[in-house]
Amino acid sequence: MTRNEKMIERKAARKLDIDINKLRVDKTKTGDVVFVILCVLVIIICVLPMINLLAKSLSGSDYLVKREVYLLPKGFNLGAYKTVLSDMKYIRAFVWTAFLTVVGTILSLTMTILCAYPLIFDNLKGRNAFNVLVTITMFFNAGTIPEYLLMKSLHLLDNPLVLVVPYCLSVFNMIIMKNFFFGIPMSLRESAEMDGASFFQVLRKIYIPLSKPVIATLALFYAVGRWNGYSDALMFIKEPKYYPIQLLLYNIINNINSVDVATQEGFTTPGLSESLKAAVVMFSTIPILCVYPWLQQYFISGVTVGAVKE
């Protein structure tokens, strides 16, 4: 093969590499565009119901009766919000739910950490048995009636503790926390123990500071779960002063049918029930949405790092 032929062959190979790289770049750009379009569609699907509720909560009753409100409010009216903010039962339920969320989240994180941390020690006697006993509760439970009888025997019915204590530990979240702890180098713990650090000092000074991403993520899970929870209050609480905001909203939605019947008979203001329901939904949803931006920086790393054991 002559020198010219070799040069021609090299140029052809180089051109082929350039074409292949260009094709890969084009495919990557096409994939990115498709992914962005799908994300935008998902965002629109998630946001549109909230926009519709906001528009209903700010619209006049006449437009709501005619079903003319979609994405923009018509007949701007703050009457529903004034009703919510002037009624002490909504304010009391809101404050009570916020208190339950804070206390429940702190207690749940404490229980999760205290359950996950000992299970990473190889020398813990019966560790495998503890793992099985804890994990099996994630798949099997006694059922609603035995649970109700248990709460009754513990004198937790109509007791605010029933909204916090029975659900203070999620086994799924505990497994995420435990796997995150496994990912922390053991040499750090061994060095601290050689320096005389105790069991809890290692936890407090090494594991907890290094676990901020997963702690923030699980705090968000627990907070959202408690804020949106109403089934436990529905089953175990009869005293209205202990109703969380979601149970109050549940009762309002259940009473909408009777209000609509009364509206048809002319006993109430037409459209007021729909506007009030939308206002209460916004009133109970926006506060927990405001928590996400504060924890966003930890959220992604906390979910991915703690999900798989190395």
mmCIF file with all atom_site columns, C-alpha atoms in Angstrom, residues 195-305:
data_model
loop_
_atom_site.group_PDB
_atom_site.id
_atom_site.type_symbol
_atom_site.label_atom_id
_atom_site.label_alt_id
_atom_site.label_comp_id
_atom_site.label_asym_id
_atom_site.label_entity_id
_atom_site.label_seq_id
_atom_site.pdbx_PDB_ins_code
_atom_site.Cartn_x
_atom_site.Cartn_y
_atom_site.Cartn_z
_atom_site.occupancy
_atom_site.B_iso_or_equiv
_atom_site.pdbx_formal_charge
_atom_site.auth_seq_id
_atom_site.auth_comp_id
_atom_site.auth_asym_id
_atom_site.auth_atom_id
_atom_site.pdbx_PDB_model_num
ATOM 1   C CA . ASP A 1 195 ? -10.161 7.630  70.518 1.00 0.00 ? 195 ASP A CA 1
ATOM 2   C CA . GLY A 1 196 ? -12.620 6.608  73.201 1.00 0.00 ? 196 GLY A CA 1
ATOM 3   C CA . ALA A 1 197 ? -15.896 7.712  71.599 1.00 0.00 ? 197 ALA A CA 1
ATOM 4   C CA . SER A 1 198 ? -18.961 5.951  72.948 1.00 0.00 ? 198 SER A CA 1
ATOM 5   C CA . PHE A 1 199 ? -21.794 4.342  70.973 1.00 0.00 ? 199 PHE A CA 1
ATOM 6   C CA . PHE A 1 200 ? -23.933 7.478  71.001 1.00 0.00 ? 200 PHE A CA 1
ATOM 7   C CA . GLN A 1 201 ? -20.998 9.859  70.486 1.00 0.00 ? 201 GLN A CA 1
ATOM 8   C CA . VAL A 1 202 ? -20.157 8.097  67.214 1.00 0.00 ? 202 VAL A CA 1
ATOM 9   C CA . LEU A 1 203 ? -23.784 8.430  66.174 1.00 0.00 ? 203 LEU A CA 1
ATOM 10  C CA . ARG A 1 204 ? -24.047 12.097 67.163 1.00 0.00 ? 204 ARG A CA 1
ATOM 11  C CA . LYS A 1 205 ? -20.684 13.345 65.888 1.00 0.00 ? 205 LYS A CA 1
ATOM 12  C CA . ILE A 1 206 ? -20.110 11.184 62.798 1.00 0.00 ? 206 ILE A CA 1
ATOM 13  C CA . TYR A 1 207 ? -23.209 9.479  61.433 1.00 0.00 ? 207 TYR A CA 1
ATOM 14  C CA . ILE A 1 208 ? -25.810 12.199 61.919 1.00 0.00 ? 208 ILE A CA 1
ATOM 15  C CA . PRO A 1 209 ? -23.685 15.062 60.470 1.00 0.00 ? 209 PRO A CA 1
ATOM 16  C CA . LEU A 1 210 ? -22.807 12.925 57.431 1.00 0.00 ? 210 LEU A CA 1
ATOM 17  C CA . SER A 1 211 ? -26.429 11.874 56.931 1.00 0.00 ? 211 SER A CA 1
ATOM 18  C CA . LYS A 1 212 ? -28.018 15.273 56.352 1.00 0.00 ? 212 LYS A CA 1
ATOM 19  C CA . PRO A 1 213 ? -29.231 14.411 52.817 1.00 0.00 ? 213 PRO A CA 1
ATOM 20  C CA . VAL A 1 214 ? -31.093 11.260 53.846 1.00 0.00 ? 214 VAL A CA 1
ATOM 21  C CA . ILE A 1 215 ? -32.373 12.848 57.070 1.00 0.00 ? 215 ILE A CA 1
ATOM 22  C CA . ALA A 1 216 ? -33.792 15.789 55.111 1.00 0.00 ? 216 ALA A CA 1
ATOM 23  C CA . THR A 1 217 ? -35.379 13.425 52.600 1.00 0.00 ? 217 THR A CA 1
ATOM 24  C CA . LEU A 1 218 ? -36.995 11.236 55.243 1.00 0.00 ? 218 LEU A CA 1
ATOM 25  C CA . ALA A 1 219 ? -38.109 14.327 57.152 1.00 0.00 ? 219 ALA A CA 1
ATOM 26  C CA . LEU A 1 220 ? -39.963 15.393 54.015 1.00 0.00 ? 220 LEU A CA 1
ATOM 27  C CA . PHE A 1 221 ? -41.546 11.944 53.667 1.00 0.00 ? 221 PHE A CA 1
ATOM 28  C CA . TYR A 1 222 ? -42.682 11.909 57.288 1.00 0.00 ? 222 TYR A CA 1
ATOM 29  C CA . ALA A 1 223 ? -43.913 15.517 57.221 1.00 0.00 ? 223 ALA A CA 1
ATOM 30  C CA . VAL A 1 224 ? -45.953 15.035 54.050 1.00 0.00 ? 224 VAL A CA 1
ATOM 31  C CA . GLY A 1 225 ? -47.376 11.770 55.357 1.00 0.00 ? 225 GLY A CA 1
ATOM 32  C CA . ARG A 1 226 ? -48.488 13.343 58.622 1.00 0.00 ? 226 ARG A CA 1
ATOM 33  C CA . TRP A 1 227 ? -49.814 16.514 57.014 1.00 0.00 ? 227 TRP A CA 1
ATOM 34  C CA . ASN A 1 228 ? -51.893 14.546 54.499 1.00 0.00 ? 228 ASN A CA 1
ATOM 35  C CA . GLY A 1 229 ? -53.007 11.889 56.972 1.00 0.00 ? 229 GLY A CA 1
ATOM 36  C CA . TYR A 1 230 ? -56.624 11.680 58.047 1.00 0.00 ? 230 TYR A CA 1
ATOM 37  C CA . SER A 1 231 ? -57.547 7.979  58.193 1.00 0.00 ? 231 SER A CA 1
ATOM 38  C CA . ASP A 1 232 ? -56.105 7.492  61.690 1.00 0.00 ? 232 ASP A CA 1
ATOM 39  C CA . ALA A 1 233 ? -58.018 10.497 63.011 1.00 0.00 ? 233 ALA A CA 1
ATOM 40  C CA . LEU A 1 234 ? -61.142 9.272  61.227 1.00 0.00 ? 234 LEU A CA 1
ATOM 41  C CA . MET A 1 235 ? -60.937 5.900  63.000 1.00 0.00 ? 235 MET A CA 1
ATOM 42  C CA . PHE A 1 236 ? -59.636 6.845  66.434 1.00 0.00 ? 236 PHE A CA 1
ATOM 43  C CA . ILE A 1 237 ? -60.654 10.466 67.100 1.00 0.00 ? 237 ILE A CA 1
ATOM 44  C CA . LYS A 1 238 ? -64.190 11.640 67.867 1.00 0.00 ? 238 LYS A CA 1
ATOM 45  C CA . GLU A 1 239 ? -63.365 14.922 69.598 1.00 0.00 ? 239 GLU A CA 1
ATOM 46  C CA . PRO A 1 240 ? -63.578 17.746 66.978 1.00 0.00 ? 240 PRO A CA 1
ATOM 47  C CA . LYS A 1 241 ? -60.826 19.773 68.659 1.00 0.00 ? 241 LYS A CA 1
ATOM 48  C CA . TYR A 1 242 ? -58.332 17.039 67.715 1.00 0.00 ? 242 TYR A CA 1
ATOM 49  C CA . TYR A 1 243 ? -59.338 16.952 64.039 1.00 0.00 ? 243 TYR A CA 1
ATOM 50  C CA . PRO A 1 244 ? -56.405 17.594 61.669 1.00 0.00 ? 244 PRO A CA 1
ATOM 51  C CA . ILE A 1 245 ? -56.974 19.837 58.675 1.00 0.00 ? 245 ILE A CA 1
ATOM 52  C CA . GLN A 1 246 ? -57.282 16.927 56.235 1.00 0.00 ? 246 GLN A CA 1
ATOM 53  C CA . LEU A 1 247 ? -60.054 15.285 58.242 1.00 0.00 ? 247 LEU A CA 1
ATOM 54  C CA . LEU A 1 248 ? -61.864 18.618 58.360 1.00 0.00 ? 248 LEU A CA 1
ATOM 55  C CA . LEU A 1 249 ? -61.515 18.831 54.575 1.00 0.00 ? 249 LEU A CA 1
ATOM 56  C CA . TYR A 1 250 ? -62.761 15.243 54.278 1.00 0.00 ? 250 TYR A CA 1
ATOM 57  C CA . ASN A 1 251 ? -65.873 16.122 56.263 1.00 0.00 ? 251 ASN A CA 1
ATOM 58  C CA . ILE A 1 252 ? -66.465 19.213 54.135 1.00 0.00 ? 252 ILE A CA 1
ATOM 59  C CA . ILE A 1 253 ? -66.289 17.215 50.912 1.00 0.00 ? 253 ILE A CA 1
ATOM 60  C CA . ASN A 1 254 ? -68.645 14.592 52.338 1.00 0.00 ? 254 ASN A CA 1
ATOM 61  C CA . ASN A 1 255 ? -71.112 17.323 53.254 1.00 0.00 ? 255 ASN A CA 1
ATOM 62  C CA . ILE A 1 256 ? -70.997 18.930 49.822 1.00 0.00 ? 256 ILE A CA 1
ATOM 63  C CA . ASN A 1 257 ? -73.791 16.709 48.536 1.00 0.00 ? 257 ASN A CA 1
ATOM 64  C CA . SER A 1 258 ? -76.185 17.796 51.258 1.00 0.00 ? 258 SER A CA 1
ATOM 65  C CA . VAL A 1 259 ? -75.176 21.434 50.688 1.00 0.00 ? 259 VAL A CA 1
ATOM 66  C CA . ASP A 1 260 ? -75.831 21.072 46.978 1.00 0.00 ? 260 ASP A CA 1
ATOM 67  C CA . VAL A 1 261 ? -79.257 19.654 47.690 1.00 0.00 ? 261 VAL A CA 1
ATOM 68  C CA . ALA A 1 262 ? -79.959 22.609 49.967 1.00 0.00 ? 262 ALA A CA 1
ATOM 69  C CA . THR A 1 263 ? -78.722 24.946 47.251 1.00 0.00 ? 263 THR A CA 1
ATOM 70  C CA . GLN A 1 264 ? -81.173 23.474 44.765 1.00 0.00 ? 264 GLN A CA 1
ATOM 71  C CA . GLU A 1 265 ? -83.951 24.111 47.262 1.00 0.00 ? 265 GLU A CA 1
ATOM 72  C CA . GLY A 1 266 ? -82.795 27.710 47.689 1.00 0.00 ? 266 GLY A CA 1
ATOM 73  C CA . PHE A 1 267 ? -81.577 27.519 51.289 1.00 0.00 ? 267 PHE A CA 1
ATOM 74  C CA . THR A 1 268 ? -77.938 28.485 50.651 1.00 0.00 ? 268 THR A CA 1
ATOM 75  C CA . THR A 1 269 ? -75.955 30.678 48.313 1.00 0.00 ? 269 THR A CA 1
ATOM 76  C CA . PRO A 1 270 ? -75.394 28.914 44.969 1.00 0.00 ? 270 PRO A CA 1
ATOM 77  C CA . GLY A 1 271 ? -71.748 28.004 44.311 1.00 0.00 ? 271 GLY A CA 1
ATOM 78  C CA . LEU A 1 272 ? -70.607 28.881 47.824 1.00 0.00 ? 272 LEU A CA 1
ATOM 79  C CA . SER A 1 273 ? -69.893 25.266 48.739 1.00 0.00 ? 273 SER A CA 1
ATOM 80  C CA . GLU A 1 274 ? -67.688 24.726 45.681 1.00 0.00 ? 274 GLU A CA 1
ATOM 81  C CA . SER A 1 275 ? -65.739 27.924 46.317 1.00 0.00 ? 275 SER A CA 1
ATOM 82  C CA . LEU A 1 276 ? -65.354 27.087 50.010 1.00 0.00 ? 276 LEU A CA 1
ATOM 83  C CA . LYS A 1 277 ? -64.125 23.585 49.240 1.00 0.00 ? 277 LYS A CA 1
ATOM 84  C CA . ALA A 1 278 ? -61.511 24.946 46.814 1.00 0.00 ? 278 ALA A CA 1
ATOM 85  C CA . ALA A 1 279 ? -60.382 27.542 49.347 1.00 0.00 ? 279 ALA A CA 1
ATOM 86  C CA . VAL A 1 280 ? -59.950 24.930 52.081 1.00 0.00 ? 280 VAL A CA 1
ATOM 87  C CA . VAL A 1 281 ? -57.987 22.682 49.705 1.00 0.00 ? 281 VAL A CA 1
ATOM 88  C CA . MET A 1 282 ? -55.636 25.550 48.848 1.00 0.00 ? 282 MET A CA 1
ATOM 89  C CA . PHE A 1 283 ? -55.444 26.527 52.509 1.00 0.00 ? 283 PHE A CA 1
ATOM 90  C CA . SER A 1 284 ? -54.349 23.000 53.461 1.00 0.00 ? 284 SER A CA 1
ATOM 91  C CA . THR A 1 285 ? -52.052 22.319 50.497 1.00 0.00 ? 285 THR A CA 1
ATOM 92  C CA . ILE A 1 286 ? -49.913 25.415 50.042 1.00 0.00 ? 286 ILE A CA 1
ATOM 93  C CA . PRO A 1 287 ? -48.081 25.219 53.445 1.00 0.00 ? 287 PRO A CA 1
ATOM 94  C CA . ILE A 1 288 ? -46.682 21.731 52.837 1.00 0.00 ? 288 ILE A CA 1
ATOM 95  C CA . LEU A 1 289 ? -45.681 22.710 49.288 1.00 0.00 ? 289 LEU A CA 1
ATOM 96  C CA . CYS A 1 290 ? -43.569 25.501 50.743 1.00 0.00 ? 290 CYS A CA 1
ATOM 97  C CA . VAL A 1 291 ? -41.426 22.899 52.529 1.00 0.00 ? 291 VAL A CA 1
ATOM 98  C CA . TYR A 1 292 ? -40.068 21.406 49.294 1.00 0.00 ? 292 TYR A CA 1
ATOM 99  C CA . PRO A 1 293 ? -37.808 24.313 48.209 1.00 0.00 ? 293 PRO A CA 1
ATOM 100 C CA . TRP A 1 294 ? -36.016 24.256 51.576 1.00 0.00 ? 294 TRP A CA 1
ATOM 101 C CA . LEU A 1 295 ? -35.182 20.541 51.279 1.00 0.00 ? 295 LEU A CA 1
ATOM 102 C CA . GLN A 1 296 ? -34.684 20.335 47.515 1.00 0.00 ? 296 GLN A CA 1
ATOM 103 C CA . GLN A 1 297 ? -30.881 20.495 47.732 1.00 0.00 ? 297 GLN A CA 1
ATOM 104 C CA . TYR A 1 298 ? -30.841 17.327 49.858 1.00 0.00 ? 298 TYR A CA 1
ATOM 105 C CA . PHE A 1 299 ? -33.760 15.492 48.293 1.00 0.00 ? 299 PHE A CA 1
ATOM 106 C CA . ILE A 1 300 ? -32.210 13.889 45.172 1.00 0.00 ? 300 ILE A CA 1
ATOM 107 C CA . SER A 1 301 ? -28.948 12.803 46.823 1.00 0.00 ? 301 SER A CA 1
ATOM 108 C CA . GLY A 1 302 ? -30.817 11.501 49.865 1.00 0.00 ? 302 GLY A CA 1
ATOM 109 C CA . VAL A 1 303 ? -33.088 9.264  47.813 1.00 0.00 ? 303 VAL A CA 1
ATOM 110 C CA . THR A 1 304 ? -30.422 7.857  45.493 1.00 0.00 ? 304 THR A CA 1
ATOM 111 C CA . VAL A 1 305 ? -27.566 7.383  47.950 1.00 0.00 ? 305 VAL A CA 1
#
